[in-house]
Protein backbone atom coordinates (compact mmCIF):
# COMPACT_ATOMS: atom_id res chain seq x y z
CA MET A 1 -104.22 -82.58 -190.96
CA THR A 2 -107.72 -84.02 -190.61
CA LEU A 3 -106.46 -87.22 -192.25
CA ILE A 4 -103.51 -87.38 -189.85
CA ILE A 5 -105.77 -86.98 -186.82
CA VAL A 6 -108.15 -89.68 -188.09
CA ILE A 7 -105.22 -92.04 -188.78
CA LEU A 8 -103.95 -91.35 -185.25
CA LEU A 9 -107.35 -92.34 -183.85
CA LEU A 10 -107.57 -95.50 -185.96
CA LEU A 11 -104.03 -96.56 -185.01
CA GLY A 12 -104.99 -95.95 -181.41
CA TYR A 13 -107.98 -98.28 -181.85
CA VAL A 14 -105.68 -100.97 -183.23
CA LEU A 15 -103.18 -100.60 -180.38
CA ILE A 16 -105.95 -100.63 -177.77
CA GLY A 17 -107.41 -103.79 -179.29
CA THR A 18 -103.99 -105.52 -179.47
CA GLY A 19 -102.76 -104.42 -176.07
CA HIS A 20 -102.76 -108.02 -174.82
CA LEU A 21 -100.28 -108.87 -177.60
CA THR A 22 -98.05 -105.79 -177.54
CA GLY A 23 -98.02 -105.39 -173.76
CA VAL A 24 -98.74 -101.65 -174.12
CA ASN A 25 -101.30 -100.41 -171.60
CA LYS A 26 -104.48 -99.12 -173.28
CA SER A 27 -104.61 -96.18 -170.85
CA ALA A 28 -101.25 -94.95 -172.17
CA ILE A 29 -102.52 -95.22 -175.76
CA ALA A 30 -105.69 -93.33 -174.89
CA MET A 31 -103.76 -90.51 -173.22
CA PHE A 32 -101.43 -90.30 -176.23
CA ILE A 33 -104.39 -89.98 -178.62
CA GLY A 34 -106.02 -87.30 -176.50
CA THR A 35 -102.93 -85.15 -176.00
CA VAL A 36 -101.25 -85.44 -179.41
CA GLY A 37 -104.60 -85.05 -181.19
CA TRP A 38 -105.17 -81.62 -179.68
CA VAL A 39 -101.58 -80.56 -180.40
CA LEU A 40 -102.04 -81.47 -184.08
CA TYR A 41 -105.43 -79.75 -184.15
CA ILE A 42 -104.17 -76.45 -182.78
CA CYS A 43 -101.26 -76.39 -185.23
CA TYR A 44 -103.85 -75.85 -187.98
CA GLY A 45 -106.26 -74.11 -185.64
CA THR A 46 -107.25 -71.25 -187.95
CA ASP A 47 -108.30 -73.58 -190.78
CA PHE A 48 -110.36 -75.81 -188.49
CA VAL A 49 -112.02 -72.90 -186.72
CA MET A 50 -112.96 -71.12 -189.94
CA SER A 51 -114.46 -74.29 -191.41
CA GLN A 52 -116.39 -75.43 -188.33
CA HIS A 53 -117.06 -72.32 -186.22
CA SER A 54 -116.65 -69.31 -188.51
CA LEU A 55 -119.58 -67.25 -187.15
CA ASP A 56 -118.71 -67.82 -183.51
CA TYR A 57 -115.06 -67.06 -184.23
CA ILE A 58 -115.96 -63.75 -185.88
CA ASP A 59 -118.00 -62.80 -182.81
CA TYR A 60 -115.08 -63.82 -180.61
CA LEU A 61 -112.73 -61.52 -182.53
CA ALA A 62 -115.02 -58.54 -181.91
CA GLY A 63 -113.46 -56.61 -184.81
CA ALA A 64 -109.85 -57.61 -184.16
CA ASP A 65 -107.70 -59.09 -186.91
CA PRO A 66 -107.63 -62.90 -187.04
CA THR A 67 -104.22 -64.37 -186.23
CA SER A 68 -102.91 -67.74 -185.20
CA GLU A 69 -102.80 -66.53 -181.59
CA THR A 70 -106.45 -65.48 -181.58
CA ALA A 71 -107.40 -68.82 -183.13
CA LYS A 72 -105.51 -70.65 -180.38
CA GLY A 73 -107.25 -68.52 -177.77
CA TYR A 74 -110.66 -69.31 -179.26
CA ILE A 75 -109.88 -73.03 -179.37
CA TYR A 76 -108.75 -73.02 -175.76
CA ASP A 77 -111.65 -70.98 -174.40
CA ASN A 78 -114.52 -72.41 -176.45
CA LEU A 79 -113.53 -75.89 -177.63
CA PHE A 80 -110.75 -77.47 -175.58
CA LEU A 81 -112.12 -76.48 -172.17
CA TYR A 82 -115.56 -77.75 -173.16
CA TYR A 83 -114.24 -81.25 -173.86
CA VAL A 84 -112.00 -81.15 -170.79
CA GLY A 85 -115.02 -80.28 -168.66
CA ARG A 86 -117.11 -83.01 -170.28
CA ALA A 87 -114.43 -85.61 -169.59
CA ALA A 88 -113.69 -84.27 -166.12
CA SER A 89 -117.35 -84.62 -165.09
CA ILE A 90 -117.19 -88.35 -165.88
CA VAL A 91 -113.79 -88.77 -164.23
CA MET A 92 -114.86 -86.92 -161.08
CA PHE A 93 -117.96 -89.10 -160.79
CA LEU A 94 -115.86 -92.24 -161.16
CA LEU A 95 -113.33 -90.94 -158.66
CA ALA A 96 -116.11 -90.37 -156.14
CA THR A 97 -117.71 -93.80 -156.63
CA MET A 98 -114.34 -95.55 -156.54
CA SER A 99 -113.52 -93.77 -153.28
CA ILE A 100 -116.91 -94.72 -151.85
CA ILE A 101 -116.43 -98.40 -152.64
CA GLU A 102 -112.92 -98.36 -151.16
CA ILE A 103 -114.17 -96.83 -147.91
CA LEU A 104 -116.97 -99.38 -147.69
CA ASN A 105 -114.65 -102.26 -148.52
CA ASN A 106 -112.01 -101.19 -146.01
CA ASN A 107 -114.64 -101.07 -143.27
CA GLY A 108 -115.87 -104.58 -144.02
CA CYS A 109 -119.22 -103.47 -145.45
CA PHE A 110 -118.94 -106.10 -148.18
CA ASP A 111 -117.83 -108.93 -145.89
CA PHE A 112 -121.40 -110.21 -146.01
CA VAL A 113 -120.62 -111.47 -149.53
CA THR A 114 -117.91 -113.74 -148.12
CA SER A 115 -120.34 -114.99 -145.49
CA TRP A 116 -123.07 -115.64 -148.07
CA ILE A 117 -120.83 -117.71 -150.35
CA ARG A 118 -119.32 -119.79 -147.56
CA THR A 119 -120.16 -123.04 -149.28
CA ARG A 120 -118.62 -125.65 -151.54
CA ASN A 121 -121.78 -125.90 -153.60
CA SER A 122 -120.87 -124.50 -157.02
CA LYS A 123 -124.39 -123.38 -157.89
CA ARG A 124 -124.89 -121.43 -154.68
CA LEU A 125 -121.44 -119.82 -154.77
CA LEU A 126 -121.66 -118.84 -158.45
CA TRP A 127 -125.13 -117.29 -158.27
CA THR A 128 -124.53 -115.55 -154.95
CA ILE A 129 -121.31 -113.84 -155.97
CA THR A 130 -122.57 -112.88 -159.45
CA PHE A 131 -125.85 -111.57 -158.04
CA ALA A 132 -123.95 -109.42 -155.54
CA THR A 133 -121.68 -108.21 -158.36
CA PHE A 134 -124.65 -107.37 -160.58
CA ILE A 135 -126.40 -105.33 -157.87
CA VAL A 136 -123.33 -103.50 -156.56
CA SER A 137 -121.99 -102.64 -160.03
CA ALA A 138 -125.35 -101.09 -160.94
CA ASN A 139 -124.83 -98.56 -158.16
CA LEU A 140 -121.06 -98.20 -158.07
CA ASP A 141 -118.21 -98.44 -160.55
CA ASN A 142 -118.31 -101.77 -162.42
CA LEU A 143 -114.51 -102.13 -162.73
CA THR A 144 -113.89 -101.63 -159.03
CA THR A 145 -116.79 -103.92 -158.15
CA ALA A 146 -115.53 -106.65 -160.48
CA THR A 147 -111.98 -106.40 -159.13
CA MET A 148 -113.18 -106.55 -155.53
CA MET A 149 -115.31 -109.64 -156.21
CA LEU A 150 -112.48 -111.28 -158.12
CA VAL A 151 -110.19 -110.79 -155.13
CA ILE A 152 -112.80 -112.39 -152.85
CA MET A 153 -113.29 -115.30 -155.24
CA HIS A 154 -109.55 -115.79 -155.77
CA SER A 155 -108.97 -116.21 -152.03
CA ILE A 156 -111.72 -118.87 -151.76
CA VAL A 157 -111.60 -121.09 -154.87
CA GLN A 158 -108.41 -123.14 -155.13
CA ASN A 159 -108.83 -124.86 -158.49
CA ARG A 160 -107.52 -122.63 -161.30
CA ARG A 161 -110.03 -123.70 -163.97
CA GLN A 162 -112.90 -123.18 -161.54
CA ARG A 163 -111.53 -119.71 -160.72
CA MET A 164 -111.30 -118.87 -164.41
CA LEU A 165 -114.92 -119.83 -165.08
CA ILE A 166 -116.31 -118.08 -162.00
CA GLY A 167 -114.13 -115.04 -162.70
CA CYS A 168 -115.58 -114.77 -166.21
CA ALA A 169 -119.09 -114.95 -164.75
CA ILE A 170 -118.17 -112.11 -162.35
CA VAL A 171 -116.95 -109.90 -165.21
CA ILE A 172 -120.13 -110.58 -167.20
CA ALA A 173 -122.29 -109.76 -164.16
CA ALA A 174 -120.35 -106.54 -163.51
CA ASN A 175 -120.66 -105.27 -167.10
CA CYS A 176 -124.33 -106.25 -167.40
CA GLY A 177 -125.16 -104.77 -164.00
CA GLY A 178 -123.36 -101.55 -164.80
CA CYS A 179 -125.19 -101.00 -168.10
CA PHE A 180 -128.77 -100.89 -166.81
CA THR A 181 -128.40 -97.74 -164.69
CA VAL A 182 -127.04 -94.34 -165.64
CA ILE A 183 -124.51 -94.39 -162.78
CA GLY A 184 -123.20 -97.94 -163.18
CA ASP A 185 -121.13 -97.51 -166.34
CA PRO A 186 -119.25 -94.57 -167.92
CA THR A 187 -121.32 -94.90 -171.11
CA GLY A 188 -124.64 -94.51 -169.29
CA LEU A 189 -123.19 -91.66 -167.26
CA LEU A 190 -122.06 -89.89 -170.43
CA LEU A 191 -125.47 -90.32 -172.08
CA TRP A 192 -127.20 -89.01 -168.97
CA GLY A 193 -124.87 -86.02 -168.71
CA ASP A 194 -125.43 -85.15 -172.39
CA GLY A 195 -129.21 -85.24 -171.95
CA ALA A 196 -129.58 -88.22 -174.30
CA VAL A 197 -131.41 -90.29 -171.66
CA THR A 198 -133.18 -89.81 -168.36
CA ALA A 199 -132.43 -92.09 -165.41
CA THR A 200 -135.90 -93.65 -165.00
CA ASN A 201 -136.55 -94.24 -168.70
CA PHE A 202 -133.09 -95.70 -169.26
CA THR A 203 -133.35 -98.18 -166.38
CA SER A 204 -136.90 -99.24 -167.24
CA TYR A 205 -135.80 -100.32 -170.72
CA MET A 206 -132.34 -101.67 -169.90
CA ALA A 207 -133.09 -103.72 -166.77
CA LEU A 208 -134.63 -106.80 -168.39
CA PRO A 209 -132.13 -107.11 -171.30
CA ALA A 210 -129.25 -106.69 -168.84
CA ILE A 211 -130.65 -109.39 -166.55
CA VAL A 212 -131.09 -111.77 -169.50
CA ALA A 213 -127.55 -111.08 -170.75
CA TRP A 214 -126.22 -111.91 -167.27
CA VAL A 215 -128.43 -114.92 -166.46
CA VAL A 216 -128.11 -116.87 -169.73
CA PRO A 217 -124.28 -117.20 -169.84
CA THR A 218 -124.18 -117.76 -166.07
CA ILE A 219 -126.52 -120.75 -166.47
CA LEU A 220 -124.25 -122.13 -169.18
CA ILE A 221 -121.11 -121.54 -167.08
CA ASN A 222 -122.70 -123.26 -164.11
CA ARG A 223 -123.14 -126.43 -166.20
CA GLU A 224 -119.37 -126.67 -166.63
CA LEU A 225 -118.62 -126.48 -162.91
CA PRO A 226 -118.54 -129.59 -160.71
CA GLU A 227 -121.16 -130.02 -158.02
CA ARG A 228 -118.59 -129.39 -155.29
CA LEU A 229 -115.88 -126.74 -155.58
CA ASP A 230 -112.33 -126.93 -154.30
CA THR A 231 -112.51 -124.13 -151.71
CA GLN A 232 -110.45 -122.94 -148.77
CA TRP A 233 -111.72 -120.50 -146.19
CA SER A 234 -109.49 -118.02 -144.42
CA PRO A 235 -110.30 -115.65 -141.56
CA MET A 236 -111.92 -112.31 -142.30
CA PRO A 237 -109.39 -109.87 -143.77
CA TYR A 238 -107.22 -107.96 -141.32
CA ARG A 239 -107.67 -104.20 -141.63
CA GLY A 240 -105.15 -102.95 -139.13
CA ASP A 241 -105.52 -102.81 -135.38
CA ASP A 242 -109.30 -102.58 -135.38
CA THR A 243 -111.99 -104.73 -133.81
CA ASN A 244 -114.21 -104.59 -136.95
CA LEU A 245 -117.24 -102.35 -137.03
CA LYS A 246 -120.44 -103.65 -135.52
CA PRO A 247 -123.08 -104.90 -137.99
CA TRP A 248 -125.30 -101.85 -137.47
CA GLN A 249 -122.35 -99.56 -138.17
CA ARG A 250 -121.65 -101.33 -141.46
CA VAL A 251 -125.31 -101.10 -142.42
CA VAL A 252 -125.28 -97.36 -141.74
CA MET A 253 -122.20 -96.86 -143.91
CA LEU A 254 -123.65 -99.03 -146.66
CA PHE A 255 -126.89 -97.04 -146.55
CA VAL A 256 -125.03 -93.71 -146.71
CA GLY A 257 -122.79 -94.86 -149.58
CA ILE A 258 -125.14 -96.77 -151.88
CA GLY A 259 -128.35 -95.09 -150.68
CA GLY A 260 -126.78 -91.71 -151.35
CA LEU A 261 -125.94 -92.69 -154.92
CA TRP A 262 -129.55 -93.71 -155.49
CA PHE A 263 -130.53 -90.14 -154.68
CA ILE A 264 -128.23 -88.64 -157.35
CA PRO A 265 -130.78 -88.82 -160.24
CA THR A 266 -133.25 -86.92 -158.04
CA PHE A 267 -130.51 -84.44 -157.11
CA HIS A 268 -129.75 -83.89 -160.81
CA ASN A 269 -133.42 -83.42 -161.74
CA ILE A 270 -133.94 -80.85 -158.99
CA THR A 271 -130.73 -78.81 -159.32
CA LYS A 272 -129.78 -79.49 -162.99
CA LEU A 273 -126.18 -79.59 -161.76
CA SER A 274 -123.72 -82.21 -162.97
CA PRO A 275 -124.19 -85.65 -161.34
CA PHE A 276 -120.56 -85.70 -160.19
CA LEU A 277 -121.40 -82.94 -157.69
CA GLY A 278 -123.98 -85.20 -156.06
CA ALA A 279 -121.46 -88.07 -156.00
CA LEU A 280 -118.87 -85.85 -154.32
CA CYS A 281 -121.50 -84.80 -151.77
CA VAL A 282 -122.24 -88.46 -150.97
CA LEU A 283 -118.51 -89.13 -150.66
CA SER A 284 -118.05 -86.24 -148.26
CA VAL A 285 -120.89 -87.43 -146.02
CA LEU A 286 -119.59 -91.02 -146.06
CA TRP A 287 -116.11 -89.72 -145.26
CA VAL A 288 -117.44 -87.95 -142.18
CA VAL A 289 -119.38 -91.05 -141.10
CA ASN A 290 -116.24 -93.12 -141.60
CA GLU A 291 -114.24 -90.88 -139.29
CA VAL A 292 -117.00 -90.91 -136.67
CA MET A 293 -117.27 -94.70 -136.77
CA ASN A 294 -113.51 -95.12 -136.51
CA ARG A 295 -112.77 -92.24 -134.13
CA LYS A 296 -111.12 -94.54 -131.56
CA LEU A 297 -108.65 -95.80 -134.13
CA MET A 298 -107.95 -92.29 -135.34
CA ASN A 299 -107.39 -91.03 -131.82
CA ALA A 300 -104.98 -93.90 -131.26
CA ASP A 301 -103.22 -93.09 -134.54
CA GLN A 302 -103.94 -96.59 -135.83
CA MET A 303 -105.87 -95.87 -139.01
CA SER A 304 -102.55 -95.79 -140.89
CA GLN A 305 -102.25 -99.52 -140.25
CA ARG A 306 -105.28 -100.32 -142.39
CA LEU A 307 -104.45 -102.26 -145.49
CA THR A 308 -105.56 -100.56 -148.70
CA PRO A 309 -106.45 -102.78 -151.67
CA ARG A 310 -103.72 -101.68 -154.07
CA ALA A 311 -105.21 -103.70 -156.91
CA LEU A 312 -108.34 -101.55 -156.75
CA GLN A 313 -106.34 -98.31 -156.63
CA TYR A 314 -104.17 -99.24 -159.61
CA GLY A 315 -107.07 -100.42 -161.75
CA SER A 316 -109.13 -97.35 -160.86
CA LEU A 317 -106.33 -94.98 -161.80
CA GLN A 318 -105.91 -96.71 -165.15
CA GLN A 319 -109.61 -96.41 -165.92
CA ILE A 320 -109.65 -92.71 -165.04
CA LEU A 321 -106.70 -91.97 -167.34
CA PHE A 322 -108.15 -94.16 -170.09
CA ILE A 323 -111.52 -92.40 -170.07
CA MET A 324 -109.94 -88.95 -169.96
CA GLY A 325 -107.69 -89.76 -172.91
CA ILE A 326 -110.42 -91.33 -175.03
CA MET A 327 -112.85 -88.48 -174.43
CA LEU A 328 -110.25 -85.85 -175.35
CA GLY A 329 -109.36 -87.84 -178.47
CA MET A 330 -113.01 -88.08 -179.52
CA GLY A 331 -113.38 -84.38 -178.91
CA VAL A 332 -110.62 -83.40 -181.30
CA VAL A 333 -111.94 -85.74 -184.03
CA THR A 334 -115.42 -84.28 -183.54
CA GLU A 335 -114.05 -80.78 -184.10
CA THR A 336 -112.53 -81.79 -187.44
CA GLY A 337 -116.04 -82.48 -188.76
CA VAL A 338 -115.28 -86.12 -189.67
CA PHE A 339 -118.07 -87.55 -187.52
CA GLU A 340 -120.63 -85.38 -189.34
CA ASP A 341 -119.53 -86.85 -192.66
CA VAL A 342 -119.59 -90.40 -191.30
CA SER A 343 -123.07 -90.01 -189.80
CA ALA A 344 -124.38 -88.52 -193.06
CA TRP A 345 -123.01 -91.53 -194.98
CA MET A 346 -124.59 -93.94 -192.50
CA ASN A 347 -127.95 -92.21 -192.75
CA GLU A 348 -127.90 -92.72 -196.51
CA ASN A 349 -126.53 -96.27 -196.65
CA VAL A 350 -127.30 -98.05 -193.38
CA HIS A 351 -130.53 -96.49 -192.13
CA SER A 352 -130.90 -98.95 -189.24
CA VAL A 353 -129.86 -98.25 -185.67
CA TRP A 354 -130.07 -101.99 -184.91
CA ILE A 355 -127.41 -102.81 -187.49
CA LEU A 356 -125.25 -100.04 -186.05
CA GLY A 357 -125.78 -101.49 -182.60
CA ILE A 358 -124.84 -105.05 -183.60
CA VAL A 359 -121.72 -103.89 -185.44
CA SER A 360 -120.76 -101.72 -182.48
CA GLY A 361 -121.14 -104.65 -180.11
CA LEU A 362 -118.87 -106.83 -182.22
CA LEU A 363 -116.29 -104.04 -182.48
CA SER A 364 -116.44 -103.61 -178.71
CA ALA A 365 -115.18 -107.15 -178.30
CA LEU A 366 -112.21 -106.42 -180.54
CA VAL A 367 -111.30 -102.92 -179.35
CA ASP A 368 -112.93 -101.73 -176.12
CA SER A 369 -116.54 -101.22 -175.08
CA PHE A 370 -116.22 -97.60 -173.91
CA THR A 371 -114.08 -96.59 -176.88
CA ILE A 372 -116.67 -97.86 -179.37
CA ALA A 373 -119.57 -96.48 -177.33
CA ILE A 374 -118.22 -92.93 -177.22
CA SER A 375 -117.41 -93.14 -180.94
CA ASP A 376 -121.06 -93.96 -181.62
CA ILE A 377 -122.28 -91.24 -179.27
CA SER A 378 -120.04 -88.71 -181.04
CA LEU A 379 -121.61 -89.53 -184.42
CA TYR A 380 -125.01 -88.01 -183.61
CA PRO A 381 -126.21 -85.09 -181.53
CA VAL A 382 -129.34 -85.32 -179.41
CA ILE A 383 -132.13 -84.23 -181.80
CA ARG A 384 -134.76 -81.82 -180.50
CA GLY A 385 -138.31 -81.71 -181.83
CA ALA A 386 -138.35 -84.89 -183.94
CA LEU A 387 -141.19 -87.41 -183.78
CA PRO A 388 -140.44 -90.81 -182.18
CA GLY A 389 -141.85 -92.68 -185.20
CA ASP A 390 -139.42 -91.19 -187.72
CA TYR A 391 -135.92 -92.58 -188.28
CA ILE A 392 -134.46 -89.39 -186.89
CA GLY A 393 -136.63 -90.00 -183.82
CA ASN A 394 -134.12 -92.68 -182.78
CA PHE A 395 -131.77 -89.85 -181.80
CA ILE A 396 -134.10 -87.77 -179.63
CA ALA A 397 -133.78 -87.73 -175.86
CA ASN A 398 -134.59 -91.28 -174.63
CA GLY A 399 -134.47 -92.45 -178.25
CA ALA A 400 -133.78 -96.05 -179.21
CA TYR A 401 -130.26 -95.39 -180.52
CA TRP A 402 -128.80 -94.44 -177.15
CA LYS A 403 -130.16 -97.53 -175.38
CA ILE A 404 -129.10 -99.86 -178.17
CA ILE A 405 -125.54 -98.53 -178.12
CA ALA A 406 -125.34 -98.67 -174.32
CA TYR A 407 -126.50 -102.29 -174.27
CA THR A 408 -124.65 -103.70 -177.28
CA THR A 409 -121.28 -102.18 -176.39
CA ALA A 410 -121.40 -103.02 -172.67
CA VAL A 411 -122.39 -106.67 -173.17
CA GLY A 412 -120.59 -107.01 -176.51
CA GLY A 413 -117.36 -106.10 -174.72
CA CYS A 414 -117.69 -109.42 -172.87
CA LEU A 415 -117.58 -111.45 -176.11
CA LEU A 416 -113.80 -111.37 -175.75
CA SER A 417 -111.78 -110.89 -172.59
CA ILE A 418 -110.02 -107.88 -174.12
CA GLY A 419 -113.27 -105.98 -174.74
CA SER A 420 -113.53 -104.34 -171.32
CA ILE A 421 -111.19 -103.13 -168.61
CA SER A 422 -112.78 -105.63 -166.22
CA GLY A 423 -111.97 -108.44 -168.63
CA VAL A 424 -108.36 -107.30 -168.93
CA ALA A 425 -108.11 -107.21 -165.12
CA LEU A 426 -109.36 -110.82 -165.03
CA MET A 427 -106.81 -111.86 -167.67
CA LYS A 428 -103.99 -110.46 -165.57
CA MET A 429 -105.26 -111.92 -162.31
CA GLU A 430 -105.93 -115.46 -163.55
CA HIS A 431 -103.52 -115.49 -166.53
CA ILE A 432 -106.33 -116.19 -168.99
CA ARG A 433 -105.53 -116.33 -172.69
CA VAL A 434 -107.82 -114.94 -175.38
CA GLY A 435 -107.97 -118.33 -177.11
CA TRP A 436 -109.20 -120.07 -173.96
CA TYR A 437 -111.84 -117.37 -173.46
CA MET A 438 -113.08 -117.69 -177.05
CA LYS A 439 -113.35 -121.47 -176.74
CA ASN A 440 -115.13 -121.51 -173.38
CA LEU A 441 -117.05 -118.22 -173.05
CA THR A 442 -117.65 -116.39 -176.33
CA LEU A 443 -120.60 -118.51 -177.53
CA LYS A 444 -122.19 -118.38 -174.07
CA VAL A 445 -121.94 -114.58 -173.93
CA LEU A 446 -123.11 -114.29 -177.55
CA THR A 447 -126.24 -116.31 -176.74
CA GLY A 448 -127.15 -114.07 -173.81
CA TRP A 449 -126.26 -110.94 -175.78
CA LEU A 450 -128.55 -111.83 -178.70
CA ILE A 451 -131.45 -112.91 -176.48
CA GLY A 452 -131.13 -109.71 -174.45
CA LEU A 453 -131.02 -107.68 -177.67
CA GLY A 454 -134.22 -109.44 -178.75
CA VAL A 455 -135.83 -108.47 -175.45
CA LEU A 456 -134.76 -104.85 -175.97
CA TRP A 457 -136.21 -104.89 -179.51
CA LEU A 458 -139.48 -106.28 -178.17
CA GLU A 459 -139.63 -103.51 -175.56
CA MET A 460 -139.04 -100.87 -178.23
CA TYR A 461 -141.70 -102.44 -180.48
CA LEU A 462 -144.34 -102.64 -177.76
CA TYR A 463 -143.83 -99.29 -176.05
CA ASN A 464 -142.77 -96.95 -178.86
């Protein structure tokens, strides 16, 4: 049964990586892996429990006779619910940040981006929109940020090739921006929740490599754009029968939304509660502020006329289901004991976290960045009590392994357009083919990825 579960996972990897060819949504594949994997696991529950958790299972029985029903009860209470809770904490955080960005977007809090890029100068437009994407995605969800910026860019730039190049730069900026904070990308959030990294240490090491990985390919993309872009400017988006919030009201909402998220690491350090609780608290406060700011519309029963960005909702829902499915699938494979065997083999034969990181980055481009990242995270537990100088010290809290995996998978997913959900969203929006992306973007991203990895290595060498 272990072999069947592993084959199911590997086939899922293949289908996720070839989703652009088969037309099967990767979220559906992830959910299938997560659900069917646990069904197969519980069918042989007694064997798995006795091999992996025999002592705990005996304590759970408390003298009762072991049966298939007691094994199923143990699995549900002690294993399945643990992985559900672990996945749910990530999903709830993403749900909160996605809701925050939708509230801010619907109230025009990001309209300043459109005002900033009101130019035909390619250099100014490219750097302004990617800089805004980089900053916002570091504090909010990178998929939703990328989709929102792509919608803004799509409505402005008329030439299709120019849109394709700028859209690729936006996706790169979103993925690089998301990977240098613990709240900007699901991988960083997972590492933070597991205690593998702390917020300040993670950002201090990841900021410079992420900036390099964003700046280098953006410079190269800018060289392929003409001096003047083919642009068309339309009025500010209509959001129902409103008169648009005043600038100070938008600033207040932006401060509550993004400023509140900045406080979450402090909230977590003080309370030791899951970060998603802090995100939900920020969402609730922003929700109240939203109703206060728009009370006239609500009293006039006009809020229902607001247009909701359906593209953001649909993409957000897919990401939530994808992450839930992948995390449940990784959980069931972890409980078979396969990852322990794989990590033991790697310790004997590879013995280099940098090689693991580079291979993981390349696999991220072929499969999916989060899928590969959580596979790597599942291979090793967070080691307590080891010395930073030893090889095993790479896996302590704030160890090198966690940062390397977070960086290489997030940026490596940009090597191909299919390597991240943001890239897939761009492919659908601008009808980009993988071959065109490889010809025009892969080498540019690879250059920035390798230089950024060199910067990360230098940081590790100097400060560890």
